[in-house]
Coordinates of C-alpha atoms in Angstrom, one line a residue:
X29 CA -3.6 -19.0 -3.7
X30 CA -4.7 -15.4 -3.0
X31 CA -5.9 -13.8 -6.3
X32 CA -7.1 -10.2 -6.0
X33 CA -9.6 -8.8 -8.5
X34 CA -8.7 -6.0 -10.8
X35 CA -8.4 -2.8 -8.8
X36 CA -7.0 -4.6 -5.7
X37 CA -4.1 -6.5 -7.3
X38 CA -0.9 -4.6 -6.9
X39 CA 1.7 -4.4 -9.6
X40 CA 5.2 -5.4 -8.3
X41 CA 8.6 -4.4 -9.6
X42 CA 7.4 -3.2 -13.1
X43 CA 10.0 -2.4 -15.7
X44 CA 10.3 1.3 -16.6
X45 CA 8.9 2.8 -18.8
X46 CA 5.6 1.4 -17.5
X47 CA 2.0 1.7 -18.8
X48 CA -0.9 0.0 -17.2
X49 CA -4.7 0.2 -17.0
X50 CA -6.8 1.6 -14.2
X51 CA -9.8 -0.8 -14.3
X52 CA -13.1 1.1 -14.2
X53 CA -11.3 4.5 -14.3
X54 CA -10.8 6.9 -11.5
X55 CA -13.3 8.6 -9.3
X56 CA -13.4 10.7 -6.2
X57 CA -12.5 8.7 -3.1
X58 CA -9.9 6.5 -4.8
X59 CA -6.2 6.8 -4.5
X60 CA -3.0 5.7 -6.3
X61 CA -0.3 4.2 -4.1
X62 CA 3.3 3.9 -5.3
X63 CA 6.5 2.7 -3.5
X64 CA 9.8 3.1 -5.2
X65 CA 13.5 4.1 -4.9
X66 CA 15.2 7.1 -6.4
X67 CA 18.6 6.1 -8.0
X68 CA 21.7 8.0 -7.1
X69 CA 22.1 9.0 -10.7
X70 CA 18.9 10.8 -11.6
X71 CA 17.8 13.6 -13.9
X72 CA 14.1 13.3 -13.7
X73 CA 11.1 11.0 -13.7
X74 CA 7.4 11.3 -14.4
X75 CA 4.1 9.8 -13.6
X76 CA 1.1 10.5 -15.8
X77 CA -2.6 9.7 -15.1
X78 CA -3.8 9.3 -18.7
X79 CA -7.0 9.0 -20.7
X80 CA -5.8 5.8 -22.4
X81 CA -2.7 3.6 -22.6
X82 CA -1.6 4.7 -26.0
X83 CA 1.1 7.3 -26.6
X84 CA -0.4 10.6 -27.3
X85 CA -3.4 10.1 -25.0
X86 CA -4.6 13.1 -23.1
X87 CA -2.9 13.4 -19.7
X88 CA -5.2 14.5 -16.8
X89 CA -2.3 14.7 -14.3
X90 CA 1.4 15.0 -15.1
X91 CA 3.8 14.7 -12.1
X92 CA 7.5 15.3 -12.8
X93 CA 10.3 15.7 -10.2
X94 CA 13.4 17.2 -11.9
X95 CA 16.8 17.1 -10.3
X96 CA 19.0 19.9 -11.7
X97 CA 20.5 23.0 -10.2
X98 CA 16.9 24.2 -9.5
X99 CA 15.4 21.0 -8.0
X100 CA 11.6 21.2 -8.4
X101 CA 8.5 19.2 -9.0
X102 CA 6.4 20.1 -12.0
X103 CA 2.6 19.5 -12.4
X104 CA 0.7 19.8 -15.6
X105 CA -1.9 18.4 -18.0
X106 CA -2.0 17.7 -21.8
X107 CA -5.0 17.8 -24.0
X108 CA -5.0 17.1 -27.8
X109 CA -1.2 17.3 -27.8
X110 CA -1.1 20.7 -26.1
X111 CA 0.5 21.1 -22.7
X112 CA -1.3 23.4 -20.2
X113 CA 0.3 25.9 -17.8
X114 CA 2.9 24.4 -15.5
X115 CA 2.5 24.4 -11.7
X116 CA 5.7 23.9 -9.8
X117 CA 7.1 23.7 -6.3
X118 CA 10.7 23.8 -5.2
X119 CA 10.2 21.7 -2.0
X120 CA 11.8 18.5 -3.4
X121 CA 10.4 15.6 -1.3
X122 CA 12.6 13.0 -3.0
X123 CA 16.3 12.2 -2.1
X124 CA 18.8 10.5 -4.3
X125 CA 19.3 6.9 -3.2
X126 CA 16.3 6.8 -0.9
X127 CA 13.1 4.8 -0.9
X128 CA 9.8 6.7 -1.1
X129 CA 6.1 6.2 -0.6
X130 CA 3.7 8.3 -2.6
X131 CA -0.1 8.5 -2.6
X132 CA -2.2 10.4 -5.1
X133 CA -5.6 11.0 -3.5
X134 CA -8.6 11.5 -5.9
X135 CA -10.4 14.4 -4.2
X136 CA -13.5 16.3 -5.2
X137 CA -11.4 19.2 -6.4
X138 CA -8.3 17.6 -7.7
X139 CA -5.3 15.3 -7.2
X140 CA -3.8 15.6 -3.7
X141 CA -0.2 14.3 -3.6
X142 CA 1.6 13.1 -0.4
X143 CA 5.1 11.8 -0.3
X144 CA 6.4 9.9 2.7
X145 CA 3.3 11.0 4.6
X146 CA 3.7 14.7 4.0
X147 CA 1.3 16.8 1.9
X148 CA 3.0 18.1 -1.2
X149 CA 0.5 19.7 -3.6
X150 CA -3.1 19.6 -4.9
X151 CA -3.5 19.9 -8.6
X152 CA -7.1 20.9 -9.6
X153 CA -8.8 19.0 -12.4
X154 CA -8.5 20.3 -15.9
X155 CA -9.8 17.1 -17.5
X156 CA -12.7 15.2 -16.0
X157 CA -11.2 12.6 -13.7
X158 CA -13.7 10.0 -15.0
X159 CA -11.8 10.0 -18.3
X160 CA -8.6 8.8 -16.6
X161 CA -8.1 5.1 -17.0
X162 CA -4.3 4.5 -17.3
X163 CA -1.0 5.1 -15.4
X164 CA 2.3 5.8 -17.2
X165 CA 5.7 6.0 -15.4
X166 CA 9.0 6.9 -17.1
X167 CA 12.4 8.3 -16.4
X168 CA 15.0 7.6 -13.7
X169 CA 13.1 5.7 -11.0
X170 CA 12.7 2.2 -9.7
X171 CA 9.2 1.2 -8.7
X172 CA 8.5 -1.6 -6.2
X173 CA 4.7 -1.4 -5.8
X174 CA 1.7 0.2 -7.6
X175 CA -1.7 -0.1 -6.1
X176 CA -5.0 1.4 -7.2
X177 CA -7.0 1.7 -4.0
X178 CA -10.8 1.7 -4.1
X179 CA -10.8 0.5 -7.6
X180 CA -12.4 -2.4 -9.4
X181 CA -15.9 -2.8 -10.7
X182 CA -19.0 -2.9 -8.6
X183 CA -19.2 -6.3 -7.0
X184 CA -15.5 -7.0 -7.2
X185 CA -15.3 -7.1 -3.4
X186 CA -18.2 -9.6 -2.9
X187 CA -17.7 -13.1 -1.8
X188 CA -17.0 -15.6 -4.6
X189 CA -14.3 -17.7 -6.0
X190 CA -10.8 -16.5 -5.0
X191 CA -11.8 -12.9 -4.6
X192 CA -10.9 -11.2 -1.3
X193 CA -13.6 -9.6 0.8
X194 CA -12.7 -6.0 1.8
X195 CA -14.9 -3.3 3.1
X196 CA -14.7 0.0 5.0
X197 CA -12.6 3.0 4.3
X198 CA -8.8 2.8 4.2
X199 CA -6.9 4.2 7.2
X200 CA -3.9 6.3 6.3
X201 CA -0.8 7.0 8.4
X202 CA -2.2 5.9 11.8
X203 CA 0.1 6.5 14.8
X204 CA 1.6 3.4 16.4
X205 CA 0.5 1.8 18.7
X206 CA -2.7 1.5 16.7
X207 CA -5.9 -0.3 17.5
X208 CA -9.0 -0.4 15.3
X209 CA -12.2 -2.4 15.0
X210 CA -12.4 -4.8 12.1
X211 CA -15.7 -4.1 10.3
X212 CA -17.9 -7.2 10.5
X213 CA -15.2 -9.2 12.3
X214 CA -13.2 -11.9 10.5
X215 CA -14.9 -14.4 8.2
X216 CA -14.0 -16.7 5.3
X217 CA -12.2 -14.8 2.5
X218 CA -11.9 -11.6 4.6
X219 CA -8.6 -9.9 3.6
X220 CA -6.8 -7.2 5.5
X221 CA -4.0 -5.2 3.8
X222 CA -1.3 -3.4 5.8
X223 CA 1.4 -1.3 4.3
X224 CA 4.2 0.4 6.1
X225 CA 8.0 0.6 6.7
X226 CA 10.4 -0.8 9.2
X227 CA 12.4 2.1 10.5
X228 CA 16.2 2.0 10.9
X229 CA 17.2 0.7 14.3
X230 CA 13.9 -1.2 14.7
X231 CA 14.0 -4.1 17.2
X232 CA 10.6 -5.7 16.7
X233 CA 6.9 -5.0 16.1
X234 CA 3.7 -7.1 16.2
X235 CA 0.4 -7.3 14.4
X236 CA -2.3 -8.9 16.5
X237 CA -5.8 -10.1 15.6
X238 CA -7.8 -10.1 18.8
X239 CA -11.1 -10.8 20.4
X240 CA -11.9 -7.4 21.9
X241 CA -14.1 -8.6 24.8
X242 CA -11.5 -11.0 26.2
X243 CA -8.3 -9.5 24.8
X244 CA -7.3 -13.0 23.5
X245 CA -4.8 -12.7 20.7
X246 CA -5.9 -15.2 18.1
X247 CA -3.1 -14.5 15.6
X248 CA 0.1 -12.8 16.7
X249 CA 2.6 -11.9 13.9
X250 CA 5.9 -10.7 15.4
X251 CA 8.9 -9.8 13.2
X252 CA 12.0 -9.6 15.3
X253 CA 14.7 -7.7 13.4
X254 CA 17.6 -8.5 15.6
X255 CA 16.9 -12.3 15.4
X256 CA 15.9 -12.2 11.7
X257 CA 12.8 -14.2 12.4
X258 CA 9.0 -13.7 12.1
X259 CA 7.3 -15.4 15.1
X260 CA 3.6 -16.4 15.0
X261 CA 1.7 -17.4 18.1
X262 CA -1.6 -17.0 19.9
X263 CA -2.4 -15.9 23.5
X264 CA -5.6 -17.6 24.7
X265 CA -6.8 -17.3 28.3
X266 CA -3.7 -15.4 29.3
X267 CA -1.3 -18.1 28.2
X268 CA 1.0 -18.1 25.1
X269 CA 0.8 -21.2 23.0
X270 CA 3.4 -22.8 20.7
X271 CA 5.5 -20.5 18.6
X272 CA 5.9 -20.9 14.8
X273 CA 9.0 -19.6 13.1
X274 CA 9.2 -21.2 9.6
X275 CA 8.8 -18.8 6.7
X276 CA 9.5 -19.0 3.0
X277 CA 11.4 -15.7 3.1
X278 CA 11.8 -12.7 5.5
X279 CA 10.6 -9.4 4.0
X280 CA 11.0 -7.3 7.1
X281 CA 14.3 -5.4 6.9
X282 CA 15.4 -2.1 8.4
X283 CA 14.6 0.9 6.1
X284 CA 12.4 -1.2 3.8
X285 CA 8.7 -0.8 2.9
X286 CA 6.4 -3.7 3.0
X287 CA 3.0 -4.5 1.5
X288 CA 1.2 -7.3 3.4
X289 CA -2.2 -9.0 2.9
X290 CA -3.6 -11.4 5.5
X291 CA -6.5 -13.6 4.4
X292 CA -8.8 -15.7 6.5
X293 CA -9.2 -19.2 4.9
X294 CA -11.0 -22.3 6.0
X295 CA -8.1 -23.8 7.8
X296 CA -5.7 -21.0 8.3
X297 CA -4.6 -17.4 7.9
X298 CA -2.5 -16.9 4.7
X299 CA 0.1 -14.2 4.8
X300 CA 1.5 -12.6 1.6
X301 CA 4.2 -9.9 1.7
X302 CA 5.3 -7.9 -1.4
X303 CA 3.4 -10.3 -3.6
X304 CA 4.9 -13.5 -2.3
X305 CA 3.4 -16.1 0.0
X306 CA 5.3 -15.8 3.3
X307 CA 3.5 -18.2 5.7
X308 CA 0.3 -19.8 6.9
X309 CA -1.0 -19.9 10.4
X310 CA -3.4 -22.8 11.2
X311 CA -6.5 -21.6 13.1
X312 CA -6.4 -22.2 16.8
X313 CA -9.7 -20.3 17.4
X314 CA -12.6 -21.2 15.2
X315 CA -15.2 -18.5 15.9
X316 CA -14.0 -16.0 13.2
X317 CA -16.7 -13.5 13.9
X318 CA -15.4 -12.9 17.4
X319 CA -12.1 -11.6 16.0
X320 CA -13.0 -8.0 15.9
X321 CA -9.9 -6.0 16.7
X322 CA -6.6 -5.3 15.0
X323 CA -3.7 -4.0 17.1
X324 CA -0.3 -2.9 15.8
X325 CA 2.6 -2.0 18.2
X326 CA 6.3 -1.7 18.3
X327 CA 9.0 -0.3 16.0
X328 CA 7.0 0.1 12.7
X329 CA 5.5 2.9 10.7
X330 CA 2.1 2.2 9.2
X331 CA 1.0 4.1 6.1
X332 CA -2.2 2.2 5.1
X333 CA -4.7 -0.3 6.6
X334 CA -7.6 -1.6 4.6
X335 CA -10.2 -4.1 5.9

Protein backbone atom coordinates (compact mmCIF):
# COMPACT_ATOMS: atom_id res chain seq x y z
CA UNK A 1 0.00 0.00 0.00
CA UNK A 2 1.27 3.46 -0.90
CA UNK A 3 1.60 5.60 2.23
CA UNK A 4 2.84 9.14 1.75
CA UNK A 5 4.62 11.01 4.52
CA UNK A 6 3.12 14.09 6.16
CA UNK A 7 3.28 16.93 3.66
CA UNK A 8 2.68 14.68 0.66
CA UNK A 9 -0.46 12.85 1.79
CA UNK A 10 -3.51 14.60 0.32
CA UNK A 11 -6.72 14.97 2.31
CA UNK A 12 -9.71 13.67 0.35
CA UNK A 13 -13.36 14.73 0.74
CA UNK A 14 -13.03 16.39 4.15
CA UNK A 15 -16.17 17.44 5.97
CA UNK A 16 -16.71 21.20 6.16
CA UNK A 17 -15.89 23.04 8.38
CA UNK A 18 -12.37 21.63 8.16
CA UNK A 19 -9.25 22.34 10.19
CA UNK A 20 -6.00 20.50 9.59
CA UNK A 21 -2.28 20.88 10.27
CA UNK A 22 0.43 21.92 7.81
CA UNK A 23 3.31 19.74 8.96
CA UNK A 24 6.51 21.73 9.38
CA UNK A 25 4.73 25.01 8.60
CA UNK A 26 4.84 27.04 5.41
CA UNK A 27 7.84 28.55 3.69
CA UNK A 28 8.67 30.14 0.37
CA UNK A 29 8.52 27.70 -2.54
CA UNK A 30 5.65 25.64 -1.15
CA UNK A 31 2.05 25.70 -2.35
CA UNK A 32 -1.43 24.72 -1.17
CA UNK A 33 -3.48 22.86 -3.79
CA UNK A 34 -7.27 22.56 -3.45
CA UNK A 35 -9.91 20.95 -5.68
CA UNK A 36 -13.58 21.45 -4.96
CA UNK A 37 -17.08 22.23 -6.19
CA UNK A 38 -19.18 25.36 -5.65
CA UNK A 39 -22.77 24.42 -4.72
CA UNK A 40 -25.66 26.01 -6.59
CA UNK A 41 -26.93 27.51 -3.34
CA UNK A 42 -24.04 29.54 -1.97
CA UNK A 43 -23.59 32.68 0.08
CA UNK A 44 -19.85 32.55 0.80
CA UNK A 45 -16.97 30.36 1.84
CA UNK A 46 -13.55 31.00 3.32
CA UNK A 47 -10.08 29.50 3.52
CA UNK A 48 -7.72 30.59 6.28
CA UNK A 49 -4.00 29.89 6.57
CA UNK A 50 -3.64 30.09 10.35
CA UNK A 51 -0.99 30.19 13.06
CA UNK A 52 -2.53 27.22 14.89
CA UNK A 53 -5.54 24.92 14.68
CA UNK A 54 -7.52 26.40 17.55
CA UNK A 55 -10.31 28.93 17.13
CA UNK A 56 -8.98 32.43 17.65
CA UNK A 57 -5.55 31.70 16.19
CA UNK A 58 -3.92 34.47 14.19
CA UNK A 59 -4.78 34.25 10.48
CA UNK A 60 -1.93 34.98 8.10
CA UNK A 61 -4.15 34.76 5.01
CA UNK A 62 -7.95 34.97 4.86
CA UNK A 63 -9.56 34.18 1.48
CA UNK A 64 -13.33 34.66 1.17
CA UNK A 65 -15.39 34.56 -2.06
CA UNK A 66 -18.77 36.19 -1.39
CA UNK A 67 -21.76 35.66 -3.65
CA UNK A 68 -24.20 38.54 -3.26
CA UNK A 69 -25.35 41.38 -5.45
CA UNK A 70 -21.74 42.57 -5.48
CA UNK A 71 -19.89 39.31 -6.10
CA UNK A 72 -16.34 39.71 -4.85
CA UNK A 73 -13.36 37.95 -3.27
CA UNK A 74 -12.06 39.38 -0.01
CA UNK A 75 -8.51 38.96 1.31
CA UNK A 76 -7.40 39.86 4.84
CA UNK A 77 -5.42 38.88 7.93
CA UNK A 78 -6.25 38.75 11.63
CA UNK A 79 -3.85 39.31 14.54
CA UNK A 80 -4.79 39.08 18.23
CA UNK A 81 -8.46 39.11 17.28
CA UNK A 82 -8.19 42.26 15.17
CA UNK A 83 -8.90 42.11 11.44
CA UNK A 84 -6.63 44.13 9.16
CA UNK A 85 -7.65 46.19 6.16
CA UNK A 86 -9.54 44.25 3.50
CA UNK A 87 -8.31 43.80 -0.05
CA UNK A 88 -10.97 42.83 -2.54
CA UNK A 89 -11.45 42.10 -6.21
CA UNK A 90 -14.68 41.89 -8.18
CA UNK A 91 -13.42 39.43 -10.78
CA UNK A 92 -15.24 36.39 -9.36
CA UNK A 93 -13.39 33.27 -10.57
CA UNK A 94 -15.90 30.77 -9.17
CA UNK A 95 -19.21 29.73 -10.76
CA UNK A 96 -22.18 28.19 -8.98
CA UNK A 97 -22.41 24.45 -9.63
CA UNK A 98 -18.92 24.21 -11.14
CA UNK A 99 -15.76 22.41 -10.09
CA UNK A 100 -12.66 24.48 -9.39
CA UNK A 101 -8.96 24.03 -8.90
CA UNK A 102 -7.07 26.52 -6.74
CA UNK A 103 -3.39 26.90 -5.92
CA UNK A 104 -1.94 29.23 -3.28
CA UNK A 105 1.74 29.71 -4.09
CA UNK A 106 4.00 30.73 -1.20
CA UNK A 107 6.18 33.41 -2.80
CA UNK A 108 8.93 35.58 -1.37
CA UNK A 109 6.58 38.56 -1.10
CA UNK A 110 3.24 36.94 -0.33
CA UNK A 111 0.48 34.48 -1.19
CA UNK A 112 -0.16 34.24 -4.95
CA UNK A 113 -3.58 32.76 -5.74
CA UNK A 114 -4.54 31.10 -9.02
CA UNK A 115 -7.98 29.63 -9.78
CA UNK A 116 -8.46 27.27 -12.72
CA UNK A 117 -5.00 28.16 -13.98
CA UNK A 118 -5.59 31.94 -13.99
CA UNK A 119 -3.77 34.38 -11.70
CA UNK A 120 -6.22 36.02 -9.30
CA UNK A 121 -4.37 38.09 -6.68
CA UNK A 122 -1.18 38.32 -4.61
CA UNK A 123 -1.63 39.13 -0.92
CA UNK A 124 1.54 40.48 0.68
CA UNK A 125 2.61 39.04 4.03
CA UNK A 126 1.42 40.79 7.17
CA UNK A 127 2.35 37.92 9.51
CA UNK A 128 5.60 35.94 8.98
CA UNK A 129 4.67 32.97 6.82
CA UNK A 130 6.84 30.68 8.98
CA UNK A 131 4.24 31.04 11.75
CA UNK A 132 1.49 29.53 9.57
CA UNK A 133 0.92 25.84 10.36
CA UNK A 134 -2.78 25.11 9.78
CA UNK A 135 -5.52 25.36 7.14
CA UNK A 136 -9.16 26.09 7.96
CA UNK A 137 -12.03 25.93 5.45
CA UNK A 138 -15.63 26.89 6.16
CA UNK A 139 -18.85 27.99 4.50
CA UNK A 140 -20.71 26.86 1.40
CA UNK A 141 -18.20 24.70 -0.46
CA UNK A 142 -17.49 21.03 -1.15
CA UNK A 143 -13.81 20.04 -1.10
CA UNK A 144 -12.46 16.98 -2.93
CA UNK A 145 -8.68 17.28 -2.43
CA UNK A 146 -6.29 19.27 -0.25
CA UNK A 147 -2.55 18.92 -0.83
CA UNK A 148 0.38 20.75 0.72
CA UNK A 149 3.07 20.64 -1.96
CA UNK A 150 6.72 20.82 -0.98
CA UNK A 151 5.88 20.15 2.64
CA UNK A 152 7.01 17.57 5.15
CA UNK A 153 10.10 17.55 7.29
CA UNK A 154 13.65 17.33 5.94
CA UNK A 155 14.31 13.74 4.96
CA UNK A 156 10.65 12.85 4.38
CA UNK A 157 11.35 12.22 0.72
CA UNK A 158 14.28 9.89 1.27
CA UNK A 159 14.17 6.17 0.60
CA UNK A 160 12.85 4.09 3.47
CA UNK A 161 9.83 2.08 4.54
CA UNK A 162 6.76 2.96 2.53
CA UNK A 163 7.77 6.54 1.88
CA UNK A 164 7.64 7.68 -1.73
CA UNK A 165 10.69 9.16 -3.37
CA UNK A 166 10.04 12.51 -5.01
CA UNK A 167 12.51 15.11 -6.19
CA UNK A 168 12.69 18.12 -8.48
CA UNK A 169 10.39 21.11 -8.75
CA UNK A 170 6.70 20.72 -9.59
CA UNK A 171 5.62 21.61 -13.12
CA UNK A 172 2.41 23.68 -13.19
CA UNK A 173 -0.08 23.89 -16.07
CA UNK A 174 2.09 22.43 -18.84
CA UNK A 175 0.55 22.48 -22.31
CA UNK A 176 -0.47 19.11 -23.75
CA UNK A 177 1.14 17.32 -25.50
CA UNK A 178 3.78 17.45 -22.78
CA UNK A 179 7.14 15.72 -22.53
CA UNK A 180 9.60 16.00 -19.66
CA UNK A 181 12.69 14.26 -18.38
CA UNK A 182 12.20 12.21 -15.19
CA UNK A 183 14.98 13.39 -12.84
CA UNK A 184 17.18 10.40 -12.00
CA UNK A 185 15.02 8.03 -14.04
CA UNK A 186 12.71 5.50 -12.44
CA UNK A 187 13.82 3.39 -9.50
CA UNK A 188 12.32 1.53 -6.57
CA UNK A 189 9.80 3.63 -4.61
CA UNK A 190 10.00 6.50 -7.11
CA UNK A 191 6.57 8.17 -7.20
CA UNK A 192 5.18 10.56 -9.79
CA UNK A 193 2.09 12.67 -9.09
CA UNK A 194 -0.06 13.97 -11.96
CA UNK A 195 -3.11 16.14 -11.40
CA UNK A 196 -5.47 17.45 -14.03
CA UNK A 197 -8.94 17.47 -15.53
CA UNK A 198 -10.70 15.54 -18.29
CA UNK A 199 -12.40 18.20 -20.44
CA UNK A 200 -15.96 17.87 -21.69
CA UNK A 201 -16.12 16.03 -25.00
CA UNK A 202 -12.80 14.24 -24.41
CA UNK A 203 -12.20 11.04 -26.34
CA UNK A 204 -9.00 9.65 -24.85
CA UNK A 205 -5.58 10.58 -23.51
CA UNK A 206 -2.41 8.72 -22.61
CA UNK A 207 0.37 8.90 -20.05
CA UNK A 208 3.54 7.17 -21.21
CA UNK A 209 6.68 6.21 -19.29
CA UNK A 210 9.38 5.90 -21.92
CA UNK A 211 13.02 5.13 -22.64
CA UNK A 212 14.05 8.33 -24.36
CA UNK A 213 16.87 6.84 -26.43
CA UNK A 214 14.76 4.09 -28.02
CA UNK A 215 11.27 5.66 -27.64
CA UNK A 216 10.08 2.36 -26.16
CA UNK A 217 6.94 2.89 -24.08
CA UNK A 218 7.46 0.84 -20.94
CA UNK A 219 4.13 1.75 -19.34
CA UNK A 220 1.24 3.16 -21.40
CA UNK A 221 -1.83 4.32 -19.42
CA UNK A 222 -4.70 5.16 -21.76
CA UNK A 223 -8.15 6.22 -20.47
CA UNK A 224 -10.69 5.92 -23.31
CA UNK A 225 -13.72 7.95 -22.38
CA UNK A 226 -16.07 6.70 -25.07
CA UNK A 227 -15.41 3.07 -24.13
CA UNK A 228 -15.29 3.72 -20.36
CA UNK A 229 -12.05 1.75 -20.06
CA UNK A 230 -8.48 2.45 -18.93
CA UNK A 231 -6.10 0.49 -21.16
CA UNK A 232 -2.54 -0.35 -20.05
CA UNK A 233 0.12 -1.68 -22.38
CA UNK A 234 3.75 -1.40 -23.48
CA UNK A 235 5.35 -0.71 -26.85
CA UNK A 236 8.74 -2.43 -27.06
CA UNK A 237 10.80 -2.58 -30.24
CA UNK A 238 8.00 -1.02 -32.27
CA UNK A 239 5.38 -3.65 -31.31
CA UNK A 240 2.46 -3.28 -28.92
CA UNK A 241 2.16 -6.08 -26.37
CA UNK A 242 -0.89 -7.47 -24.55
CA UNK A 243 -3.50 -4.96 -23.36
CA UNK A 244 -4.73 -4.94 -19.78
CA UNK A 245 -8.15 -3.45 -18.98
CA UNK A 246 -9.19 -4.67 -15.51
CA UNK A 247 -9.51 -1.83 -12.96
CA UNK A 248 -11.08 -1.53 -9.53
CA UNK A 249 -12.91 1.67 -10.56
CA UNK A 250 -12.83 4.24 -13.37
CA UNK A 251 -12.07 7.75 -12.09
CA UNK A 252 -11.70 9.40 -15.49
CA UNK A 253 -14.96 11.16 -16.31
CA UNK A 254 -15.67 14.18 -18.50
CA UNK A 255 -15.48 17.46 -16.61
CA UNK A 256 -13.88 15.84 -13.55
CA UNK A 257 -10.56 16.56 -11.89
CA UNK A 258 -8.23 13.69 -11.03
CA UNK A 259 -5.32 13.28 -8.64
CA UNK A 260 -3.03 10.40 -9.66
CA UNK A 261 0.11 8.91 -8.16
CA UNK A 262 2.14 6.24 -9.96
CA UNK A 263 4.69 4.39 -7.87
CA UNK A 264 7.46 2.07 -9.06
CA UNK A 265 7.52 -1.12 -6.96
CA UNK A 266 9.62 -4.27 -7.06
CA UNK A 267 7.25 -6.18 -9.33
CA UNK A 268 4.93 -3.58 -10.74
CA UNK A 269 3.79 0.00 -11.12
CA UNK A 270 1.01 0.81 -8.64
CA UNK A 271 -1.53 3.42 -9.70
CA UNK A 272 -3.68 5.37 -7.24
CA UNK A 273 -6.30 7.91 -8.32
CA UNK A 274 -8.21 10.21 -5.96
CA UNK A 275 -6.80 8.31 -2.99
CA UNK A 276 -7.94 4.87 -4.18
CA UNK A 277 -5.93 2.03 -5.68
CA UNK A 278 -7.00 1.73 -9.33
CA UNK A 279 -4.65 -0.88 -10.83
CA UNK A 280 -1.20 -2.47 -10.98
CA UNK A 281 0.94 -3.02 -14.07
CA UNK A 282 3.47 -5.85 -13.83
CA UNK A 283 6.90 -4.76 -15.08
CA UNK A 284 7.71 -5.85 -18.61
CA UNK A 285 10.98 -3.90 -18.64
CA UNK A 286 13.34 -4.41 -15.70
CA UNK A 287 15.96 -1.67 -16.20
CA UNK A 288 14.13 1.09 -14.28
CA UNK A 289 16.95 3.60 -14.65
CA UNK A 290 16.51 3.64 -18.43
CA UNK A 291 12.95 4.94 -18.06
CA UNK A 292 13.74 8.63 -18.24
CA UNK A 293 10.86 10.34 -20.07
CA UNK A 294 7.22 11.13 -19.27
CA UNK A 295 4.91 11.93 -22.20
CA UNK A 296 1.30 13.10 -21.91
CA UNK A 297 -0.91 13.54 -24.95
CA UNK A 298 -4.53 13.59 -26.00
CA UNK A 299 -7.67 15.18 -24.57
CA UNK A 300 -6.57 16.16 -21.05
CA UNK A 301 -5.63 19.28 -19.12
CA UNK A 302 -2.65 18.88 -16.78
CA UNK A 303 -2.34 21.28 -13.86
CA UNK A 304 0.54 19.72 -11.92
CA UNK A 305 3.32 17.16 -12.34
CA UNK A 306 5.74 16.29 -9.53
CA UNK A 307 8.54 13.74 -9.84
